[in-house]
Coordinates of C-alpha atoms and ligand atoms in Angstrom, one line a residue:
M1 CA 44.7 -16.5 -54.7
N2 CA 42.0 -16.9 -52.0
V3 CA 42.4 -15.0 -48.7
L4 CA 40.8 -15.4 -45.3
I5 CA 40.4 -12.5 -42.8
I6 CA 39.6 -13.4 -39.2
G7 CA 37.3 -10.8 -37.4
G8 CA 34.1 -8.9 -38.0
G9 CA 34.6 -5.2 -37.1
G10 CA 35.3 -2.0 -38.9
R11 CA 39.0 -2.9 -38.9
E12 CA 38.3 -6.1 -40.8
H13 CA 35.9 -4.4 -43.3
T14 CA 38.8 -2.1 -44.1
L15 CA 41.3 -5.0 -44.4
V16 CA 38.9 -6.8 -46.8
W17 CA 38.3 -3.6 -48.8
K18 CA 42.1 -3.0 -49.1
I19 CA 43.2 -6.6 -49.8
R20 CA 40.5 -7.0 -52.4
Q21 CA 42.5 -4.5 -54.5
H22 CA 45.3 -6.9 -54.9
P23 CA 45.3 -8.0 -58.6
E24 CA 45.7 -11.7 -57.9
V25 CA 43.0 -12.1 -55.2
K26 CA 40.1 -14.2 -56.4
Q27 CA 37.9 -14.9 -53.4
I28 CA 38.0 -13.4 -49.9
Y29 CA 36.4 -15.0 -46.9
C30 CA 35.9 -13.3 -43.6
I31 CA 34.9 -15.1 -40.3
P32 CA 32.6 -14.0 -38.8
G33 CA 32.3 -10.9 -41.0
N34 CA 29.4 -8.4 -40.8
G35 CA 26.6 -6.9 -42.9
G36 CA 29.1 -4.7 -44.9
I37 CA 31.8 -7.3 -45.3
A38 CA 29.2 -9.8 -46.7
A39 CA 29.0 -7.7 -49.9
L40 CA 32.7 -8.2 -50.6
A41 CA 33.5 -11.6 -49.0
G42 CA 32.1 -15.0 -48.2
C43 CA 31.2 -15.1 -44.5
P44 CA 30.8 -18.8 -43.5
A45 CA 29.2 -19.6 -40.1
L46 CA 32.4 -20.8 -38.4
D47 CA 33.7 -20.1 -34.9
A48 CA 36.8 -17.8 -35.2
G49 CA 38.1 -19.4 -32.0
D50 CA 38.0 -23.0 -33.4
F51 CA 41.4 -23.3 -35.0
P52 CA 41.1 -26.8 -36.3
A53 CA 37.8 -25.9 -38.0
L54 CA 39.5 -22.8 -39.5
A55 CA 42.5 -24.8 -40.7
S56 CA 40.2 -27.4 -42.4
F57 CA 38.2 -24.5 -44.1
V58 CA 41.5 -23.0 -45.3
R59 CA 42.5 -26.3 -46.9
E60 CA 39.1 -27.0 -48.4
R61 CA 38.8 -23.6 -50.0
E62 CA 42.4 -23.4 -51.1
I63 CA 43.1 -20.3 -49.2
G64 CA 46.7 -19.1 -49.7
F65 CA 46.9 -16.5 -46.9
T66 CA 45.1 -15.7 -43.7
V67 CA 45.1 -12.4 -41.9
V68 CA 44.1 -12.1 -38.3
G69 CA 42.3 -8.9 -37.2
P70 CA 41.6 -9.1 -33.4
E71 CA 43.9 -9.8 -30.5
Q72 CA 42.0 -12.7 -28.9
P73 CA 42.9 -15.4 -31.5
L74 CA 46.5 -14.1 -31.6
V75 CA 46.8 -14.3 -27.8
D76 CA 45.2 -17.8 -27.9
G77 CA 47.9 -19.0 -30.4
I78 CA 46.1 -19.1 -33.8
V79 CA 49.5 -18.3 -35.5
D80 CA 51.3 -21.1 -33.8
Y81 CA 48.5 -23.5 -34.8
F82 CA 48.5 -22.4 -38.4
E83 CA 52.3 -22.5 -38.7
A84 CA 52.4 -26.0 -37.2
E85 CA 49.9 -26.9 -40.0
K86 CA 52.1 -25.2 -42.6
L87 CA 49.4 -22.6 -43.4
P88 CA 50.6 -19.1 -44.2
I89 CA 49.2 -16.5 -41.8
F90 CA 49.8 -12.9 -40.8
G91 CA 50.1 -12.0 -37.1
P92 CA 52.4 -12.5 -34.1
N93 CA 52.6 -15.9 -32.4
R94 CA 51.4 -16.5 -28.9
S95 CA 54.6 -15.7 -27.2
A96 CA 54.9 -12.3 -29.1
A97 CA 51.3 -11.5 -28.6
R98 CA 51.9 -11.3 -24.8
L99 CA 52.9 -7.7 -25.5
E100 CA 49.1 -7.1 -25.6
G101 CA 47.9 -10.1 -23.7
S102 CA 49.7 -9.3 -20.5
K103 CA 50.2 -5.7 -19.3
I104 CA 52.7 -7.0 -16.7
F105 CA 54.7 -8.7 -19.4
S106 CA 54.9 -5.6 -21.5
K107 CA 55.7 -3.3 -18.5
Q108 CA 58.5 -5.6 -17.4
L109 CA 59.9 -5.7 -20.9
M110 CA 59.9 -1.9 -21.1
A111 CA 61.4 -1.6 -17.6
K112 CA 64.2 -4.0 -18.4
Y113 CA 65.1 -2.3 -21.7
D114 CA 64.6 1.3 -20.6
I115 CA 61.8 2.0 -23.0
P116 CA 59.9 5.2 -21.8
T117 CA 56.5 4.4 -20.2
A118 CA 54.5 5.4 -17.2
G119 CA 56.0 4.4 -13.9
F120 CA 54.2 1.4 -12.4
A121 CA 53.9 -1.3 -9.8
E122 CA 52.3 -4.8 -10.3
F123 CA 50.1 -6.8 -7.9
D124 CA 48.6 -10.2 -7.6
R125 CA 47.1 -9.7 -4.1
V126 CA 44.3 -7.2 -3.5
E127 CA 45.6 -6.3 0.0
A128 CA 49.1 -5.4 -1.4
A129 CA 47.5 -3.2 -4.1
L130 CA 45.4 -1.3 -1.5
K131 CA 48.3 -0.9 0.8
Y132 CA 50.4 0.6 -2.0
L133 CA 47.7 3.1 -2.8
S134 CA 47.4 4.1 0.9
H135 CA 51.1 5.2 0.9
L136 CA 50.7 7.5 -2.2
P137 CA 50.0 11.2 -2.0
E138 CA 46.6 12.2 -3.4
Q139 CA 46.8 12.1 -7.3
P140 CA 45.1 10.8 -10.4
I141 CA 46.3 7.3 -11.2
V142 CA 45.6 4.4 -13.6
V143 CA 44.6 0.9 -12.7
K144 CA 44.9 -1.8 -15.4
A145 CA 43.8 -5.4 -15.6
D146 CA 46.8 -7.6 -16.6
G147 CA 44.9 -9.6 -19.1
L148 CA 42.6 -8.9 -22.1
A149 CA 39.3 -7.1 -21.3
A150 CA 38.0 -6.0 -24.7
G151 CA 39.7 -2.6 -24.5
K152 CA 38.0 -1.8 -21.2
G153 CA 40.6 -3.0 -18.8
S154 CA 42.3 0.3 -18.2
I155 CA 40.6 2.5 -15.5
V156 CA 41.7 6.1 -15.3
C157 CA 41.1 7.2 -11.8
P158 CA 40.8 10.9 -10.9
D159 CA 41.8 10.2 -7.2
L160 CA 43.0 7.5 -4.9
N161 CA 39.5 6.6 -3.7
S162 CA 38.4 5.7 -7.2
A163 CA 41.6 3.8 -7.6
R164 CA 40.7 1.7 -4.5
E165 CA 37.3 1.1 -6.1
A166 CA 38.9 0.1 -9.4
V167 CA 41.2 -2.4 -7.6
D168 CA 38.2 -3.8 -5.8
A169 CA 36.2 -4.1 -9.0
L170 CA 39.0 -5.9 -10.8
M171 CA 40.4 -8.1 -8.1
R172 CA 37.5 -8.8 -5.7
Q173 CA 34.4 -8.4 -7.8
K174 CA 36.3 -9.8 -10.8
I175 CA 34.4 -7.7 -13.4
F176 CA 36.8 -8.9 -16.1
A177 CA 37.1 -12.4 -14.6
A178 CA 40.7 -13.8 -14.6
A179 CA 42.0 -10.9 -16.7
G180 CA 41.9 -8.8 -13.5
S181 CA 43.3 -11.3 -11.0
K182 CA 46.6 -9.3 -11.4
V183 CA 46.8 -5.6 -11.9
V184 CA 49.2 -2.8 -12.8
I185 CA 48.9 0.5 -11.0
E186 CA 50.4 3.2 -13.2
E187 CA 51.5 6.8 -13.1
F188 CA 48.9 9.1 -14.8
M189 CA 50.4 10.8 -17.9
T190 CA 49.1 13.8 -19.8
G191 CA 49.6 14.8 -23.4
E192 CA 48.3 14.1 -26.9
E193 CA 47.9 10.4 -27.8
V194 CA 49.3 9.0 -31.0
S195 CA 48.9 5.6 -32.6
I196 CA 51.8 4.3 -34.6
F197 CA 51.4 1.0 -36.6
A198 CA 54.8 -0.6 -37.1
I199 CA 54.8 -3.6 -39.4
T200 CA 57.8 -5.9 -38.9
D201 CA 59.1 -9.2 -40.2
G202 CA 61.4 -9.7 -37.3
R203 CA 64.3 -8.0 -39.1
D204 CA 63.1 -4.8 -40.8
Y205 CA 60.1 -2.6 -40.1
L206 CA 58.0 0.1 -41.7
T207 CA 55.5 2.5 -40.2
L208 CA 52.2 3.6 -41.6
T209 CA 50.7 7.1 -41.3
P210 CA 50.5 8.1 -37.6
A211 CA 46.9 8.5 -36.4
Q212 CA 45.0 9.6 -33.4
D213 CA 41.8 8.0 -32.0
F214 CA 39.1 9.3 -29.7
K215 CA 38.4 6.8 -27.0
R216 CA 35.9 8.7 -24.8
A217 CA 32.2 8.5 -25.6
L218 CA 31.4 12.2 -25.5
D219 CA 32.6 15.5 -27.1
G220 CA 35.5 17.2 -25.4
D221 CA 36.9 13.8 -24.3
R222 CA 34.3 13.4 -21.6
G223 CA 32.3 10.2 -20.7
K224 CA 33.4 6.6 -20.6
N225 CA 36.2 4.9 -22.5
T226 CA 34.9 3.2 -25.6
G227 CA 36.5 1.0 -28.3
G228 CA 37.0 4.3 -30.2
M229 CA 34.6 6.9 -31.5
G230 CA 36.6 8.3 -34.4
S231 CA 40.1 8.8 -35.7
Y232 CA 42.1 10.8 -38.2
A233 CA 45.5 10.7 -39.8
P234 CA 48.1 12.0 -40.2
T235 CA 48.2 13.7 -36.8
P236 CA 50.1 17.0 -36.6
F237 CA 50.9 16.4 -33.0
L238 CA 53.6 13.9 -34.0
T239 CA 55.9 16.3 -35.7
P240 CA 58.7 14.9 -37.9
Q241 CA 61.1 15.6 -35.0
L242 CA 58.9 13.8 -32.4
R243 CA 58.5 10.9 -34.9
E244 CA 62.3 10.5 -35.0
V245 CA 62.4 10.6 -31.2
A246 CA 59.6 8.0 -31.0
L247 CA 61.3 5.7 -33.5
R248 CA 64.7 6.0 -31.9
T249 CA 63.7 5.8 -28.2
I250 CA 60.6 3.5 -28.4
V251 CA 60.0 1.6 -31.7
E252 CA 63.5 0.4 -32.5
P253 CA 64.4 -0.4 -28.8
T254 CA 61.2 -2.4 -28.5
F255 CA 62.0 -4.5 -31.6
A256 CA 65.6 -4.9 -30.3
A257 CA 64.3 -6.0 -26.9
L258 CA 62.0 -8.6 -28.5
Q259 CA 65.0 -10.0 -30.4
S260 CA 67.2 -10.1 -27.3
E261 CA 64.4 -12.0 -25.5
G262 CA 64.3 -14.5 -28.4
I263 CA 60.8 -13.5 -29.3
D264 CA 60.0 -13.7 -33.0
Y265 CA 57.6 -10.8 -33.6
R266 CA 56.2 -10.9 -37.1
G267 CA 53.1 -8.8 -37.7
V268 CA 51.9 -5.3 -36.9
L269 CA 52.8 -3.8 -33.5
Y270 CA 50.6 -0.9 -32.4
F271 CA 52.4 1.6 -30.3
G272 CA 49.9 3.7 -28.3
L273 CA 52.0 6.7 -27.2
M274 CA 51.5 9.7 -25.0
L275 CA 53.4 12.8 -26.1
T276 CA 54.3 14.0 -22.6
S277 CA 56.4 17.1 -21.7
G278 CA 59.2 14.6 -21.0
G279 CA 59.0 13.1 -24.6
P280 CA 56.9 10.3 -26.1
K281 CA 56.0 7.4 -23.7
V282 CA 54.3 4.1 -24.2
I283 CA 50.7 3.9 -23.0
E284 CA 50.1 0.4 -24.4
F285 CA 51.1 -2.1 -27.0
N286 CA 48.6 -3.9 -29.2
C287 CA 49.5 -6.9 -31.3
R288 CA 47.2 -6.0 -34.2
F289 CA 45.9 -3.1 -36.2
G290 CA 43.9 -0.5 -34.2
D291 CA 40.2 0.1 -34.6
P292 CA 39.1 2.8 -35.7
E293 CA 42.6 3.9 -36.8
T294 CA 42.8 1.3 -39.5
Q295 CA 39.8 2.9 -41.2
V296 CA 41.9 6.0 -41.8
V297 CA 45.4 4.5 -42.1
L298 CA 44.7 1.9 -44.8
P299 CA 42.9 4.4 -47.2
L300 CA 46.1 6.5 -47.0
L301 CA 48.4 3.5 -47.9
G302 CA 49.3 3.8 -51.6
S303 CA 51.0 0.4 -51.7
D304 CA 49.4 -3.0 -51.9
L305 CA 48.7 -4.3 -48.5
L306 CA 48.6 -8.0 -49.2
E307 CA 52.1 -7.8 -50.6
I308 CA 53.4 -6.2 -47.4
L309 CA 51.6 -8.8 -45.2
Q310 CA 53.1 -11.6 -47.3
A311 CA 56.5 -10.1 -47.1
V312 CA 56.2 -10.1 -43.3
H313 CA 55.4 -13.8 -43.4
N314 CA 58.3 -14.5 -45.9
R315 CA 60.7 -12.2 -44.0
T316 CA 61.4 -10.1 -47.1
L317 CA 60.0 -6.8 -45.9
G318 CA 63.3 -5.0 -46.4
K319 CA 62.9 -5.4 -50.1
L320 CA 59.7 -3.4 -50.3
R321 CA 59.2 0.3 -50.8
V322 CA 56.0 1.6 -49.3
E323 CA 54.0 4.6 -50.5
L324 CA 52.0 6.7 -48.0
K325 CA 49.6 9.0 -49.8
P326 CA 50.1 12.7 -49.1
A327 CA 46.4 13.2 -48.1
Y328 CA 44.2 13.5 -45.0
A329 CA 41.6 11.1 -43.6
A330 CA 39.0 11.3 -40.9
A331 CA 36.6 8.6 -39.6
V332 CA 33.5 9.2 -37.5
V333 CA 32.1 6.2 -35.7
L334 CA 28.3 5.9 -35.5
A335 CA 27.3 4.1 -32.2
A336 CA 24.1 2.4 -31.1
G337 CA 21.8 3.9 -28.4
G338 CA 23.2 3.2 -25.0
Y339 CA 26.8 2.4 -26.1
P340 CA 29.3 2.0 -24.4
D341 CA 26.9 0.6 -21.8
A342 CA 24.2 -1.9 -22.7
Y343 CA 22.9 -1.0 -26.2
E344 CA 20.1 -1.8 -28.6
K345 CA 20.4 -4.1 -31.6
G346 CA 18.2 -4.8 -34.6
R347 CA 17.5 -1.2 -35.6
E348 CA 17.2 -0.5 -39.4
I349 CA 19.9 1.6 -40.9
R350 CA 19.1 3.9 -43.8
G351 CA 20.8 6.5 -46.0
I352 CA 24.3 5.0 -46.3
P353 CA 25.9 6.9 -49.2
E354 CA 27.6 5.0 -52.1
N355 CA 31.3 4.5 -51.6
R356 CA 33.5 6.9 -53.7
D357 CA 37.3 7.3 -53.9
D358 CA 37.1 9.9 -51.1
L359 CA 34.2 8.5 -49.0
L360 CA 34.1 5.0 -47.5
V361 CA 31.7 3.5 -45.1
F362 CA 33.2 0.7 -43.1
H363 CA 30.7 -1.5 -41.2
A364 CA 31.2 -2.9 -37.7
G365 CA 28.1 -4.0 -35.8
T366 CA 25.7 -4.6 -38.8
R367 CA 23.9 -7.5 -40.3
R368 CA 21.7 -8.1 -43.3
E369 CA 18.2 -9.7 -42.9
S370 CA 15.7 -10.0 -45.7
G371 CA 17.3 -7.2 -47.7
R372 CA 17.4 -4.8 -44.8
L373 CA 20.5 -3.6 -43.0
L374 CA 20.2 -3.8 -39.2
T375 CA 22.4 -2.7 -36.3
N376 CA 24.1 -5.6 -34.5
G377 CA 26.7 -4.1 -32.2
G378 CA 27.7 -1.1 -30.1
R379 CA 29.9 0.5 -32.7
V380 CA 27.8 0.2 -35.9
M381 CA 29.9 1.7 -38.6
A382 CA 32.6 4.3 -39.4
V383 CA 32.4 6.9 -42.1
T384 CA 35.8 7.7 -43.5
A385 CA 36.4 10.7 -45.8
L386 CA 39.6 11.7 -47.6
S387 CA 40.9 15.0 -48.8
E388 CA 44.1 16.0 -50.5
A389 CA 43.6 19.6 -49.4
S390 CA 43.3 19.5 -45.6
L391 CA 42.2 17.5 -42.5
Q392 CA 39.4 20.0 -41.9
A393 CA 38.1 19.3 -45.4
A394 CA 38.2 15.5 -44.9
T395 CA 36.4 15.9 -41.5
E396 CA 33.7 18.1 -42.9
K397 CA 33.1 15.6 -45.8
A398 CA 32.8 12.8 -43.3
Y399 CA 30.2 14.7 -41.2
Q400 CA 28.2 15.6 -44.4
A401 CA 27.9 11.9 -45.1
V402 CA 27.0 11.1 -41.5
A403 CA 24.1 13.6 -41.7
Q404 CA 22.5 11.4 -44.4
I405 CA 22.6 8.2 -42.3
H406 CA 20.0 7.3 -39.8
F407 CA 19.0 4.6 -37.3
D408 CA 17.1 4.8 -34.0
G409 CA 19.4 5.7 -31.1
M410 CA 22.3 6.6 -33.4
H411 CA 24.9 8.8 -31.7
F412 CA 28.4 10.1 -32.6
R413 CA 31.0 12.6 -31.5
R414 CA 30.8 15.9 -33.2
D415 CA 34.4 17.0 -32.5
I416 CA 36.5 14.3 -34.2
A417 CA 39.9 15.7 -35.4
R418 CA 38.8 19.2 -34.5
R419 CA 41.6 19.8 -31.9
A420 CA 44.1 19.0 -34.7
W421 CA 43.3 22.0 -36.7
E422 CA 41.8 24.4 -34.1
G423 CA 44.6 23.8 -31.5
Ligands
LIG501 P1 44.8 1.3 -22.7 O1 43.7 0.3 -22.6 O2 46.0 1.0 -21.9 O3 45.0 1.8 -24.1 O4 44.1 2.6 -22.1 C1 43.0 3.2 -22.6 C2 43.1 4.7 -22.5 O5 43.3 5.1 -21.1 C3 44.3 5.3 -23.2 O6 44.1 5.5 -24.5 C4 44.5 6.6 -22.4 O7 43.6 7.6 -22.9 C5 44.1 6.2 -21.0 N1 45.3 5.8 -20.3 C6 45.9 4.5 -20.2 N2 47.0 4.6 -19.4 C7 47.2 5.9 -19.1 C8 48.2 6.6 -18.3 N3 49.2 5.9 -17.7 N4 48.0 7.9 -18.1 C9 47.0 8.5 -18.7 N5 46.0 8.0 -19.4 C10 46.1 6.6 -19.6
LIG502 N1 41.9 2.2 -31.1 C1 42.3 1.5 -30.0 C2 42.6 0.1 -30.2 O1 42.4 -0.4 -31.3 O2 42.9 -0.6 -29.2

């Protein structure tokens, strides 16, 4: 069978790497792909947002299954389009993808069904938002754009004055255009963060190894929020007992809520949780696999991924048994000079080690030109290492490989996963 993956980041490189292991997969295509994916998959120059062109390509190349990586095409309805054309695809439809596409939608759903999350208020007028802030006692608070903003739409504010500035930036200066025309103002929560990927066919669900990612740019969780500077799994912070609590109070009630609302969610639902002193609470939902968590979670999946994704499409997930490897994985993201602000592109990358069973380099912002590998994005690649012995051993192995790689301006965090074993 031929398979198409939509997207071109580290998550998609990992999806291509994993799906390629399926015994019946012949050719994989990835749109737009990247410099690493191009070694494993055909990367035609098509626009991932042009659904009719994608559907024609799928028919022409006899592609039997399509997997969508990023949120934008899901929120824009790629699944609805493909299903109307009778083309098998993995991912939630447009209505279900609102869980990520609209913070107000997801907060209202959680409020209606008593799913634990930060307390909140929503606004579509800047004056009302500012007035609300003026009545609060001084405190840290979070201001979020309602719509998609490439992962940058949540602004954590240390005090009310920065919250007023955030409201102004979103609603008046429109730094994220229409995505910020409505906002959610949210209680600030503290605790360890956990990412749980729950794959569902609308009836049954399974969860993959719980992970943690590192969103801030600098060591010690300082600096700006990024797309993610590293990750590891499994995370010891989600103890078996807390996992049970999270499944019982959050994951299962969310799927039940979607059913009650008549929303057919088929795909992976990413539960971004905060383990607060009052129990696990939802920070956010994403309607897709996380990046860079996928780069550690899929190497720990013993079972065939394509079989799982097809079972979701066919609503036969309940028949599958899934094996999670009893091992540890850590991924360190190498970023371009300047990232997460304006960054450089076109720098030559050298010293990438050969992939082994316990060491995998997943490309994100890279491209090939005349035999050279060049940087082509803010997050350039992730180095994933695995160990059966310990998380510390996996992390140290990843950093040894990182030490061999070089490009001008390269920077990375030196404390990925450290908190998990140092406490
Ligand atoms: P989001 O885009 O909603 O995932 O938020 C990005 C990051 O901002 C999260 O991973 C958290 O670190 C932080 N964050 C978001 N919402 C809250 C909150 N209510 N309290 C504390 N931190 C938050
Ligand atoms: N790692 C966070 C995300 O994928 O949104």
